[in-house]
Short mmCIF file of C-alpha atoms in Angstrom, two decimals:
data_model
loop_
_atom_site.label_atom_id
_atom_site.label_comp_id
_atom_site.label_asym_id
_atom_site.label_seq_id
_atom_site.Cartn_x
_atom_site.Cartn_y
_atom_site.Cartn_z
CA MET A 1 -30.90 -3.18 0.09
CA ILE A 2 -30.29 -4.51 -3.45
CA MET A 3 -27.33 -5.63 -4.76
CA ASP A 4 -25.47 -3.56 -7.22
CA PRO A 5 -26.54 -4.76 -10.64
CA ASP A 6 -22.56 -4.50 -11.56
CA ALA A 7 -21.62 -6.72 -8.58
CA TRP A 8 -20.02 -9.58 -9.71
CA GLY A 9 -21.39 -12.92 -8.29
CA ILE A 10 -20.13 -16.55 -7.03
CA ASP A 11 -20.54 -17.77 -10.79
CA GLN A 12 -18.13 -15.54 -12.29
CA LEU A 13 -15.47 -15.73 -8.58
CA ARG A 14 -15.19 -19.87 -9.81
CA ALA A 15 -14.84 -18.90 -13.29
CA GLU A 16 -11.24 -16.80 -11.91
CA ILE A 17 -10.75 -19.58 -9.92
CA ALA A 18 -11.07 -21.58 -12.68
CA ARG A 19 -9.36 -19.57 -15.36
CA ARG A 20 -6.36 -18.91 -12.95
CA GLY A 21 -5.77 -22.47 -12.52
CA ALA A 22 -5.63 -23.33 -16.04
CA ALA A 23 -3.13 -20.62 -16.33
CA ALA A 24 -0.80 -22.13 -13.17
CA GLY A 25 -1.14 -25.62 -14.81
CA ARG A 26 -0.55 -24.69 -18.21
CA ALA A 27 3.28 -22.81 -16.95
CA ARG A 28 6.48 -24.13 -17.30
CA GLU A 29 8.32 -21.39 -15.45
CA LEU A 30 7.75 -18.70 -12.90
CA PRO A 31 8.37 -15.40 -14.48
CA VAL A 32 9.38 -12.60 -11.75
CA ASP A 33 8.69 -8.76 -12.05
CA TYR A 34 11.42 -6.46 -10.35
CA TYR A 35 9.04 -4.36 -10.93
CA ARG A 36 10.29 -1.24 -8.20
CA ILE A 37 14.16 -1.39 -10.44
CA GLY A 38 12.88 -2.80 -13.94
CA TYR A 39 14.35 -5.88 -13.99
CA ARG A 40 11.68 -9.13 -15.41
CA LEU A 41 13.10 -12.44 -14.45
CA SER A 42 12.38 -16.33 -14.63
CA TRP A 43 12.94 -20.26 -13.73
CA PRO A 44 11.54 -23.24 -14.79
CA LEU A 45 9.38 -25.12 -12.55
CA PRO A 46 9.50 -26.69 -10.32
CA ILE A 47 12.41 -24.56 -8.24
CA THR A 48 14.31 -27.19 -6.82
CA ALA A 49 16.86 -25.40 -5.25
CA ARG A 50 17.55 -21.72 -3.37
CA PRO A 51 17.70 -19.80 -6.54
CA GLN A 52 21.66 -18.24 -5.89
CA ASP A 53 22.05 -16.54 -9.53
CA PHE A 54 21.23 -13.32 -9.58
CA PRO A 55 22.10 -9.85 -11.26
CA ALA A 56 25.18 -7.51 -10.07
CA PRO A 57 24.13 -5.65 -6.84
CA ILE A 58 22.12 -2.61 -7.48
CA PRO A 59 23.51 1.04 -6.94
CA GLY A 60 22.93 1.41 -3.15
CA ILE A 61 22.19 -1.95 -2.11
CA PRO A 62 24.34 -4.37 -1.68
CA THR A 63 22.30 -7.47 -0.83
CA TYR A 64 19.23 -6.66 -2.98
CA PRO A 65 16.05 -8.62 -1.54
CA TRP A 66 15.91 -10.73 -5.12
CA LEU A 67 14.38 -13.15 -3.24
CA VAL A 68 11.42 -11.11 -1.97
CA TRP A 69 9.54 -11.19 -5.08
CA ILE A 70 10.43 -15.43 -5.53
CA GLY A 71 8.33 -15.80 -2.72
CA TRP A 72 5.64 -13.36 -3.60
CA GLY A 73 5.47 -15.72 -7.50
CA LEU A 74 5.61 -18.69 -5.75
CA GLU A 75 2.64 -17.57 -3.34
CA GLU A 76 -0.13 -16.86 -5.78
CA ARG A 77 1.38 -19.61 -8.30
CA TRP A 78 0.19 -22.64 -5.29
CA ALA A 79 -3.05 -20.18 -4.25
CA ALA A 80 -4.16 -20.36 -7.65
CA LEU A 81 -3.19 -24.40 -8.18
CA HIS A 82 -4.80 -25.06 -4.83
CA ASN A 83 -8.52 -22.53 -5.24
CA ALA A 84 -8.70 -24.84 -8.50
CA GLY A 85 -8.11 -28.52 -7.09
CA ALA A 86 -4.37 -29.28 -8.58
CA THR A 87 -3.73 -29.95 -4.88
CA GLU A 88 -1.22 -32.87 -5.98
CA THR A 89 0.86 -30.23 -8.15
CA VAL A 90 1.38 -27.95 -5.56
CA LEU A 91 1.87 -30.73 -2.73
CA ARG A 92 4.77 -31.86 -5.32
CA GLU A 93 6.63 -28.74 -5.50
CA LEU A 94 6.85 -28.60 -1.92
CA ALA A 95 8.06 -31.55 -1.94
CA ALA A 96 10.54 -30.33 -4.67
CA LEU A 97 11.95 -27.27 -1.53
CA ALA A 98 13.63 -30.44 0.15
CA GLY A 99 16.57 -29.30 -2.25
CA TRP A 100 16.83 -26.01 -1.39
CA SER A 101 20.00 -25.75 0.93
CA THR A 102 18.41 -23.40 3.17
CA PHE A 103 14.94 -21.04 3.67
CA VAL A 104 16.67 -17.77 4.69
CA ASP A 105 16.59 -14.29 2.70
CA ASP A 106 19.25 -12.59 0.62
CA SER A 107 21.11 -11.61 3.79
CA ASP A 108 21.33 -14.96 5.38
CA GLN A 109 18.46 -14.55 8.06
CA ALA A 110 14.65 -15.39 8.33
CA GLY A 111 12.71 -13.35 6.50
CA LEU A 112 9.54 -12.95 3.73
CA ILE A 113 10.71 -15.93 1.41
CA THR A 114 11.14 -17.39 4.64
CA ALA A 115 7.38 -16.57 5.14
CA SER A 116 6.83 -17.66 2.34
CA ILE A 117 7.66 -20.97 1.78
CA ALA A 118 6.34 -20.91 5.72
CA LEU A 119 2.85 -19.89 4.38
CA TRP A 120 2.62 -23.17 2.27
CA LEU A 121 4.26 -25.66 4.07
CA THR A 122 1.55 -25.29 6.46
CA ARG A 123 -1.58 -25.37 3.46
CA GLY A 124 0.52 -28.63 2.91
CA LEU A 125 0.61 -30.13 5.45
CA ASP A 126 -2.92 -29.76 6.16
CA ALA A 127 -3.66 -31.40 2.84
CA ALA A 128 -1.54 -34.08 2.70
CA ASP A 129 -1.13 -37.49 4.41
CA GLY A 130 1.39 -40.03 4.75
CA PRO A 131 4.67 -40.70 3.68
CA ALA A 132 4.29 -37.17 1.87
CA ARG A 133 3.49 -35.53 5.03
CA ALA A 134 6.10 -36.68 6.55
CA GLU A 135 8.55 -35.19 4.25
CA LEU A 136 6.83 -31.80 3.80
CA ALA A 137 7.06 -31.84 7.81
CA GLY A 138 10.91 -32.99 7.81
CA ILE A 139 11.03 -29.55 5.18
CA ALA A 140 9.37 -27.89 7.56
CA ASP A 141 11.35 -28.90 10.44
CA ARG A 142 14.59 -27.44 8.50
CA LEU A 143 12.81 -24.46 8.01
CA ILE A 144 12.17 -23.59 11.65
CA THR A 145 15.20 -25.05 13.73
CA GLU A 146 17.70 -24.27 10.86
CA SER A 147 16.64 -21.08 9.38
CA LEU A 148 14.04 -19.22 11.78
CA LEU A 149 15.27 -20.15 14.96
CA PRO A 150 18.76 -18.41 14.50
CA ARG A 151 17.87 -14.62 13.73
CA TYR A 152 15.79 -14.81 16.52
CA ARG A 153 17.90 -16.44 18.78
CA ARG A 154 20.63 -13.85 18.28
CA GLU A 155 18.58 -11.30 19.64
CA ARG A 156 19.03 -12.21 22.65
CA THR A 157 22.31 -10.62 22.54
CA GLU A 158 21.61 -8.28 19.71
CA PRO A 159 18.24 -6.96 20.18
CA PRO A 160 16.67 -4.60 18.22
CA ALA A 161 16.99 -0.69 18.80
CA ASP A 162 13.83 0.22 19.49
CA ASP A 163 10.65 -0.20 19.61
CA LEU A 164 10.30 0.27 15.62
CA ARG A 165 12.77 -2.17 14.71
CA ARG A 166 11.47 -4.48 16.82
CA LEU A 167 7.92 -3.98 14.32
CA GLN A 168 10.23 -3.96 11.06
CA ASN A 169 7.62 -5.67 8.85
CA ILE A 170 10.84 -8.19 7.37
CA ARG A 171 11.56 -9.29 11.15
CA LEU A 172 7.54 -10.01 12.07
CA ILE A 173 6.07 -11.42 9.33
CA PRO A 174 8.43 -14.67 9.11
CA LEU A 175 7.56 -14.84 12.79
CA PHE A 176 3.76 -15.17 12.30
CA THR A 177 3.43 -17.16 9.56
CA ALA A 178 6.45 -19.28 11.01
CA GLY A 179 5.27 -19.42 13.85
CA ARG A 180 1.99 -21.11 13.00
CA LEU A 181 3.96 -23.37 10.82
CA ALA A 182 5.24 -24.74 14.53
CA ALA A 183 1.89 -24.65 16.01
CA VAL A 184 0.31 -27.08 13.31
CA LEU A 185 3.74 -29.46 13.52
CA ASP A 186 3.59 -28.97 17.66
CA HIS A 187 7.18 -28.50 16.78
CA PRO A 188 10.06 -28.26 20.49
CA ALA A 189 10.17 -24.71 20.00
CA LEU A 190 7.14 -23.78 19.87
CA PRO A 191 6.71 -22.15 23.35
CA GLU A 192 9.43 -19.64 22.13
CA VAL A 193 8.40 -19.20 19.51
CA ARG A 194 4.96 -18.52 21.21
CA GLU A 195 6.36 -16.57 23.34
CA LEU A 196 8.77 -13.52 20.56
CA ALA A 197 5.15 -13.79 18.75
CA ASP A 198 2.55 -13.00 21.35
CA GLN A 199 5.46 -10.30 22.59
CA ALA A 200 5.13 -8.94 19.33
CA VAL A 201 1.45 -8.70 18.84
CA SER A 202 1.02 -6.71 21.97
CA LEU A 203 3.49 -4.57 20.78
CA TRP A 204 1.72 -3.82 18.05
CA VAL A 205 -1.66 -3.24 19.37
CA ARG A 206 0.05 -0.67 21.78
CA LEU A 207 1.97 1.45 19.32
CA ARG A 208 -0.86 1.24 16.53
CA ARG A 209 -3.57 2.90 19.18
CA ASP A 210 -0.85 4.82 21.71
CA ALA A 211 1.05 6.01 18.23
CA GLY A 212 -1.13 5.35 15.22
CA TYR A 213 1.70 2.98 14.22
CA THR A 214 2.04 2.28 10.53
CA GLU A 215 3.70 1.99 7.20
CA GLY A 216 1.23 2.06 5.01
CA VAL A 217 -1.31 0.64 3.07
CA GLY A 218 0.68 -1.58 1.63
CA TYR A 219 2.99 -2.50 3.93
CA ASP A 220 -0.09 -2.86 6.72
CA GLY A 221 -1.93 -5.30 4.16
CA TYR A 222 1.14 -7.25 4.11
CA LEU A 223 2.38 -7.57 7.95
CA THR A 224 -1.37 -8.42 8.66
CA GLU A 225 -1.88 -11.21 6.53
CA HIS A 226 0.63 -12.69 8.28
CA LEU A 227 -0.45 -12.44 11.03
CA LEU A 228 -3.48 -13.66 10.40
CA GLU A 229 -1.52 -16.56 9.84
CA TRP A 230 -0.72 -16.31 13.65
CA LEU A 231 -3.94 -15.51 15.16
CA ALA A 232 -5.48 -18.45 13.69
CA VAL A 233 -3.58 -20.32 16.34
CA ALA A 234 -2.82 -17.95 18.90
CA PRO A 235 -6.26 -15.67 18.91
CA ASP A 236 -5.92 -12.34 20.51
CA GLN A 237 -8.79 -10.13 20.56
CA GLU A 238 -7.41 -7.45 20.32
CA ALA A 239 -5.10 -7.72 17.47
CA SER A 240 -8.48 -8.91 15.87
CA ASP A 241 -9.99 -5.79 16.16
CA GLU A 242 -7.88 -3.10 14.91
CA ILE A 243 -7.06 -5.71 12.01
CA ARG A 244 -10.88 -5.35 11.72
CA GLN A 245 -10.64 -1.70 12.03
CA ALA A 246 -8.13 -1.18 9.19
CA ALA A 247 -9.46 -2.92 7.17
CA LEU A 248 -13.23 -1.66 7.38
CA SER A 249 -10.48 2.01 6.99
CA TRP A 250 -9.10 0.81 3.79
CA PRO A 251 -11.96 1.50 1.13
CA ALA A 252 -11.75 4.96 2.04
CA THR A 253 -8.49 5.60 0.27
CA ALA A 254 -9.27 2.93 -2.77
CA VAL A 255 -9.25 5.54 -6.11
CA PRO A 256 -12.97 6.02 -7.34
CA GLY A 257 -13.47 3.77 -10.60
CA ARG A 258 -10.35 1.73 -9.05
CA PRO A 259 -11.13 0.31 -5.68
CA GLU A 260 -8.22 -2.09 -6.06
CA VAL A 261 -5.69 1.18 -6.31
CA GLN A 262 -4.57 2.71 -2.89
CA VAL A 263 -3.92 6.29 -3.44
CA PRO A 264 -0.34 6.93 -3.63
CA PHE A 265 1.48 8.15 -0.24
CA GLY A 266 4.61 6.76 0.32
CA ASP A 267 5.47 2.97 -0.82
CA ILE A 268 2.18 1.87 -1.98
CA GLU A 269 2.24 0.50 -5.61
CA PRO A 270 -0.75 -1.10 -6.88
CA GLU A 271 1.74 -4.51 -7.48
CA MET A 272 1.26 -4.96 -3.37
CA THR A 273 -2.89 -6.46 -3.16
CA GLN A 274 -2.05 -8.12 0.23
CA TRP A 275 -4.90 -5.95 2.15
CA LEU A 276 -7.43 -7.25 -0.70
CA THR A 277 -6.71 -10.83 1.13
CA VAL A 278 -6.99 -8.92 4.87
CA VAL A 279 -10.36 -7.53 3.47
CA ALA A 280 -11.57 -10.41 1.84
CA ALA A 281 -11.00 -12.42 5.30
CA VAL A 282 -12.61 -9.46 7.54
CA ALA A 283 -15.82 -9.22 5.09
CA ALA A 284 -16.93 -12.97 6.23
CA THR A 285 -18.18 -10.98 8.56
CA GLU A 286 -18.99 -7.70 7.76
CA PRO A 287 -21.79 -7.69 5.32
CA GLY A 288 -20.57 -3.87 3.63
CA LEU A 289 -17.34 -4.38 3.36
CA ALA A 290 -17.86 -7.31 1.65
CA ALA A 291 -20.34 -6.09 -0.68
CA TRP A 292 -17.87 -3.00 -1.79
CA CYS A 293 -15.23 -5.92 -1.77
CA ARG A 294 -17.96 -7.39 -5.11
CA THR A 295 -17.36 -4.06 -6.97
CA VAL A 296 -13.60 -4.83 -7.19
CA PRO A 297 -12.83 -6.31 -10.47
CA LEU A 298 -12.19 -9.44 -9.45
CA ARG A 299 -9.02 -9.73 -11.86
CA ALA A 300 -6.75 -7.57 -9.11
CA PHE A 301 -7.55 -9.89 -6.45
CA PRO A 302 -5.33 -11.98 -4.96
CA SER A 303 -5.53 -15.71 -5.84
CA ALA A 304 -5.31 -16.29 -1.58
CA ALA A 305 -8.18 -13.44 -1.64
CA LEU A 306 -10.29 -15.20 -4.32
CA ALA A 307 -9.97 -18.84 -1.47
CA ARG A 308 -11.18 -15.88 1.60
CA MET A 309 -14.70 -15.19 -0.57
CA LEU A 310 -15.52 -18.69 -1.88
CA ALA A 311 -15.28 -19.47 1.63
CA TRP A 312 -17.73 -16.43 2.82
CA PRO A 313 -21.60 -17.35 3.95
CA GLU A 314 -23.79 -17.27 1.01
CA THR A 315 -25.50 -13.91 2.35
CA ALA A 316 -22.16 -11.78 2.34
CA GLY A 317 -22.21 -8.90 0.53
CA THR A 318 -25.56 -9.45 -0.81
CA ALA A 319 -26.36 -5.63 0.98
CA ALA A 320 -25.14 -2.44 -1.21
CA PRO A 321 -22.53 -0.72 1.01
CA LYS A 322 -22.92 2.55 2.98
CA PRO A 323 -21.64 5.60 1.50
CA ALA A 324 -18.98 6.58 2.46
CA ILE A 325 -18.86 10.42 3.26
CA THR A 326 -17.91 11.21 6.50
CA GLY A 327 -14.05 11.49 6.96
CA VAL A 328 -12.31 8.43 7.38
CA ARG A 329 -9.24 8.33 9.72
CA GLN A 330 -6.01 5.82 9.43
CA PRO A 331 -3.43 5.66 11.48
CA GLY A 332 -0.80 7.63 8.01
CA ALA A 333 -4.03 9.27 6.37
CA VAL A 334 -7.40 10.65 6.20
CA ALA A 335 -9.78 10.79 3.72
CA LEU A 336 -12.58 13.04 2.70
CA ARG A 337 -15.36 11.35 0.00
CA THR A 338 -18.28 12.95 -1.67
CA VAL A 339 -20.82 9.64 -2.47
CA ASP A 340 -21.60 9.37 -7.27
CA GLN A 341 -22.80 12.78 -7.60
CA GLY A 342 -24.77 13.50 -10.50
CA LEU A 343 -22.19 14.02 -13.55
CA VAL A 344 -19.24 14.41 -10.71
CA GLY A 345 -19.24 11.30 -9.65
CA GLU A 346 -17.62 9.93 -6.52
CA VAL A 347 -14.84 11.94 -5.24
CA LEU A 348 -11.76 11.11 -3.19
CA VAL A 349 -9.60 13.68 -1.53
CA ALA A 350 -6.56 12.24 0.55
CA VAL A 351 -4.34 14.32 3.06
CA ALA A 352 -1.64 11.88 4.22
CA THR A 353 -0.97 12.65 8.38
CA PRO A 354 2.38 10.85 8.95
CA ARG A 355 3.36 10.70 12.77
CA VAL A 356 6.21 7.67 13.12
CA GLU A 357 9.81 7.54 11.53
CA VAL A 358 9.65 4.04 9.53
CA GLY A 359 10.49 3.84 6.41
CA HIS A 360 7.81 3.40 4.03
CA LEU A 361 6.57 6.17 5.58
CA HIS A 362 7.88 9.24 3.39
CA HIS A 363 8.17 13.41 4.79
CA ASP A 364 4.38 14.48 3.11
CA ALA A 365 2.13 15.63 5.62
CA GLY A 366 -0.20 17.63 4.48
CA GLN A 367 0.52 16.12 1.29
CA VAL A 368 -3.05 16.14 -1.15
CA ILE A 369 -4.17 13.59 -3.61
CA LEU A 370 -6.92 13.26 -5.56
CA GLY A 371 -9.62 10.83 -6.81
CA TRP A 372 -11.40 11.00 -9.31
CA ARG A 373 -12.79 8.81 -12.31
CA GLY A 374 -10.28 6.02 -11.68
CA ARG A 375 -7.28 7.94 -11.90
CA THR A 376 -5.37 10.52 -9.20
CA TRP A 377 -5.64 13.63 -10.88
CA ILE A 378 -3.41 15.46 -7.92
CA SER A 379 -0.99 12.53 -7.36
CA ASP A 380 3.02 11.60 -5.63
CA PRO A 381 5.22 8.76 -7.14
CA GLY A 382 3.81 6.73 -4.56
CA TYR A 383 7.41 4.71 -4.01
CA GLN A 384 10.34 4.75 -3.41
CA GLN A 385 13.12 3.28 -6.19
CA TYR A 386 15.41 1.40 -4.27
CA ARG A 387 18.78 2.04 -6.47
CA ALA A 388 20.19 4.91 -5.98
CA GLY A 389 20.05 8.03 -8.87
CA ALA A 390 17.94 10.06 -10.40
CA GLU A 391 15.06 8.33 -10.19
CA GLN A 392 15.41 7.49 -6.13
CA ASP A 393 15.82 12.01 -5.55
CA PHE A 394 12.51 12.20 -7.75
CA THR A 395 10.57 9.69 -5.15
CA LEU A 396 11.87 11.10 -1.49
CA ASP A 397 13.08 14.67 -2.54
CA HIS A 398 11.12 17.50 -1.08
CA GLY A 399 9.77 18.08 -4.69
CA ALA A 400 7.83 14.42 -5.03
CA HIS A 401 4.93 16.45 -2.80
CA ASN A 402 2.55 18.97 -2.37
CA ALA A 403 3.93 20.08 0.95
CA PRO A 404 5.30 23.19 1.20
CA VAL A 405 8.94 23.78 1.00
CA ILE A 406 9.45 26.88 4.05
CA ASP A 407 12.57 29.44 2.86
CA GLY A 408 14.70 26.80 1.41
CA ALA A 409 13.49 23.55 4.07
CA GLY A 410 11.60 20.56 3.64
CA GLN A 411 10.16 18.26 6.03
CA THR A 412 12.26 16.24 7.66
CA ARG A 413 11.25 14.76 10.32
CA ARG A 414 6.87 12.39 10.39
CA GLY A 415 5.67 14.64 13.08
CA ALA A 416 1.80 15.21 11.52
CA VAL A 417 -0.95 15.62 14.27
CA LEU A 418 -4.39 15.97 12.86
CA ALA A 419 -6.16 19.10 14.55
CA ALA A 420 -9.33 18.43 12.91
CA LEU A 421 -11.66 15.86 10.83
CA SER A 422 -15.10 16.30 9.81
CA ALA A 423 -17.21 15.80 6.69
CA THR A 424 -15.94 18.25 4.61
CA GLU A 425 -12.80 18.98 6.25
CA ALA A 426 -8.88 17.97 7.50
CA VAL A 427 -6.97 20.64 9.07
CA VAL A 428 -3.59 18.90 9.89
CA ASP A 429 -0.67 21.04 11.66
CA LEU A 430 2.04 20.66 9.76
CA GLY A 431 4.68 22.02 12.53
CA GLY A 432 6.87 19.03 13.71
CA CYS A 433 7.80 17.84 10.54
CA TYR A 434 10.05 20.59 9.44
CA PRO A 435 13.67 21.45 11.24
CA GLU A 436 12.06 24.73 12.99
CA SER A 437 9.16 27.12 11.98
CA GLY A 438 8.74 30.97 13.17
CA GLY A 439 5.13 30.39 13.94
CA PRO A 440 2.46 27.75 13.10
CA LEU A 441 1.91 25.69 10.18
CA ARG A 442 -1.18 24.46 9.57
CA ARG A 443 -2.44 22.92 5.70
CA THR A 444 -6.73 23.29 6.15
CA VAL A 445 -8.16 20.91 3.09
CA ARG A 446 -12.49 21.12 2.36
CA LEU A 447 -14.04 18.99 -0.22
CA ASP A 448 -17.36 21.35 -1.27
CA GLU A 449 -18.86 19.12 -4.20
CA ASP A 450 -16.85 19.39 -6.68
CA THR A 451 -14.70 21.65 -5.45
CA VAL A 452 -11.20 21.29 -3.39
CA LEU A 453 -10.26 24.01 -1.08
CA ILE A 454 -6.54 23.76 0.30
CA ARG A 455 -5.62 27.06 2.63
CA ASP A 456 -1.75 26.81 3.75
CA ASP A 457 -1.33 28.93 6.86
CA LEU A 458 2.86 29.35 7.40
CA ALA A 459 3.26 32.16 9.99
CA GLY A 460 6.95 34.04 9.31
CA ALA A 461 7.34 32.19 6.04
CA THR A 462 8.84 34.80 2.81
CA GLU A 463 9.59 32.34 0.47
CA VAL A 464 7.33 29.33 -0.47
CA ILE A 465 7.87 26.89 -2.98
CA THR A 466 5.20 23.99 -3.46
CA HIS A 467 5.70 20.89 -5.77
CA TRP A 468 2.45 19.61 -7.51
CA LEU A 469 2.40 16.31 -9.25
CA ALA A 470 -0.33 14.89 -11.54
CA ALA A 471 -0.49 11.07 -13.47
CA GLY A 472 1.96 10.51 -16.02
CA ASP A 473 -1.21 10.23 -18.45
CA LEU A 474 -2.65 14.27 -17.97
CA HIS A 475 -2.82 16.93 -20.71
CA TRP A 476 -1.52 20.16 -19.46
CA GLN A 477 -2.56 23.57 -20.67
CA PHE A 478 -2.71 26.68 -18.91
CA VAL A 479 -5.87 28.95 -19.61
CA ASP A 480 -6.09 32.90 -17.79
CA GLY A 481 -3.99 31.85 -14.96
CA TRP A 482 -5.55 28.64 -14.26
CA ALA A 483 -4.11 25.43 -15.22
CA ARG A 484 -6.06 22.65 -16.72
CA LEU A 485 -5.09 18.98 -16.92
CA SER A 486 -7.61 16.82 -18.99
CA VAL A 487 -7.28 13.10 -19.88
CA ASP A 488 -7.09 11.70 -23.73
CA ASP A 489 -10.96 10.69 -24.31
CA GLN A 490 -11.42 14.48 -23.42
CA GLU A 491 -14.69 13.50 -21.00
CA GLU A 492 -13.37 15.79 -18.37
CA ALA A 493 -10.74 18.35 -16.64
CA LEU A 494 -9.67 19.85 -13.22
CA TRP A 495 -8.87 23.29 -13.16
CA PHE A 496 -6.14 23.61 -10.22
CA GLY A 497 -6.04 27.36 -9.68
CA CYS A 498 -4.29 29.78 -6.35
CA SER A 499 -4.81 32.91 -4.47
CA SER A 500 -1.33 34.25 -4.20
CA THR A 501 -0.29 33.76 -8.44
CA ASN A 502 -0.86 33.16 -11.79
CA LEU A 503 -0.11 29.73 -12.49
CA SER A 504 2.33 29.32 -15.73
CA ALA A 505 3.55 26.87 -18.06
CA ARG A 506 7.38 28.29 -17.42
CA TRP A 507 6.84 26.56 -13.78
CA LEU A 508 5.83 23.81 -15.22
CA GLY A 509 8.76 20.94 -15.89
CA ARG A 510 9.53 16.90 -15.99
CA HIS A 511 12.18 15.56 -12.99
CA PRO A 512 15.10 13.52 -14.79
CA GLY A 513 13.93 10.98 -12.10
CA SER A 514 10.39 10.76 -13.46
CA ARG A 515 8.93 7.70 -15.29
CA GLY A 516 6.18 10.07 -17.07
CA GLN A 517 4.46 12.81 -14.22
CA LEU A 518 5.09 16.39 -14.37
CA THR A 519 5.68 18.69 -12.21
CA LEU A 520 3.88 22.11 -11.60
CA THR A 521 6.72 24.33 -8.68
CA VAL A 522 5.18 27.27 -7.82
CA PRO A 523 6.52 29.96 -5.63
CA THR A 524 4.61 31.94 -3.51
CA THR A 525 5.45 34.69 -0.58
CA THR A 526 2.47 35.18 1.85
CA GLU A 527 1.99 33.33 4.37
CA ARG A 528 -1.87 32.64 3.80
CA THR A 529 -1.74 30.35 0.41
CA ASP A 530 -5.38 29.52 -1.34
CA TRP A 531 -5.31 26.49 -3.35
CA VAL A 532 -8.23 25.37 -5.80
CA LEU A 533 -9.41 22.40 -7.39
CA VAL A 534 -12.72 22.36 -9.63
CA LEU A 535 -13.78 19.27 -11.02
CA ASP A 536 -15.17 19.70 -14.62
CA PRO A 537 -17.11 16.79 -16.59
CA SER A 538 -17.66 18.40 -19.59
CA ALA A 539 -13.46 18.94 -20.52
CA GLY A 540 -14.81 22.76 -21.16
CA TRP A 541 -12.66 25.33 -21.99
CA GLN A 542 -13.40 28.42 -19.65
CA PRO A 543 -11.75 28.76 -16.31
CA PRO A 544 -13.71 28.84 -13.11
CA SER A 545 -13.63 32.56 -12.08
CA LYS A 546 -11.29 33.18 -8.68
CA SER A 547 -13.55 34.38 -6.79
CA ILE A 548 -14.21 31.03 -5.97
CA LEU A 549 -11.91 31.07 -3.65
CA GLU A 550 -13.25 34.04 -2.00
CA LYS A 551 -16.63 32.30 -1.74
CA ARG A 552 -15.20 29.75 -0.62
CA SER A 553 -13.05 30.94 2.43
#
């Protein structure tokens, strides 16, 4: 098949690498955007001492993880410089880490900052020689001996409470990446680290397969990027297969028209792009996935992903990807997609199916997100605000999702069961997600070209509230019992209707903690309710006939 004419090629990739390298070379400070809590800070380069002077504690989090975002910024900077050939600058800045008193995180144990530093000490040791390498080896030894090992040795007497805590990303990421550093150094503690890392890999594989373990695409991408570091020195075929399957599934939940953006389930902010690095790594041996990568704007990839793609075989991605028209299942979600079809174009309907009790997943089983033409029309906050207050309530309470609130009770457990999945339909059993239920609770979602039908069968329910959120940049209006959503350029619209009630502007409001999204709060009193979404590529003002619900039931 012929390569997509809009896809980027090797010349554009090299130009992007050069652009980033030049910008990093000119930089005199490291800007850090704490996007969740709205702080923007910076540090002079090179950072010769571990940062310690931070703003006052965030309400609800006495020890905020400020160092995590510094580590991410350093990773991106050093990758941009290294890709562009400015390795000597990277080595000088790594040598400046000798002035750091410790490499632990804000809670004084090995954490995500430990992993960021370990990752680039490994790269530095590969690039350096002579006295420069010896200096980096000394810093690496300190990181392993003084910052990494105490955490895991303490676990001998204070082990994690259960398997889910053993798999927390903040525990495993430093273990995997500093583990590779220990292997490169042939550190005396390598056997100890290897035993811990191999146990973690085995547990991760088992719970992925047996229990659908996930923390959502954003955090799964973050974890597996660092797991790849460990697998480079301790290969494990089962773990590699799990990473491959995950990477192949992630494009299915990317927004049509903006493939670099994942639909906003749980905690999945667009700033977390590590999943793209994992996709780029797997795509080296998956031509269809490589072709998909070539449709993602180069500016969206982290520099670590650019390095992966620069190392691809010349033929990678030269064949157009096959259209994903079948139902795609991930551990915590399913995706129904159509191909690019006439005026409507490509459509995505994603449905949340969380099954494990981890904090980065929300109580949102059955949550439906509609992606079309570069945005999510029916959406979700897509994050949790760490700072206590109205915004945290908005991102986490029952009104944050369109899963039904039944007789005053919202979901309190992550117990979705995917009852059926086909190319056009998903059926999710919600009964295990509520405190109690008088009968079966089920949501059926069907995608049919330009129409999405959502059926809620809620046996025993007498009063149901459903909260529908749209993207914050959309315009609402109500016509003959239908809600209409449109965009600034007036090129397309979405019609939204309900079988049991006429939708009204009086139900539209803005939560005090919202960053811009409005919520349509719809009360219904029937055990069965059908919702219908109709895509209108002409942005007309004539609503569909409600007979569409009868025809598609």
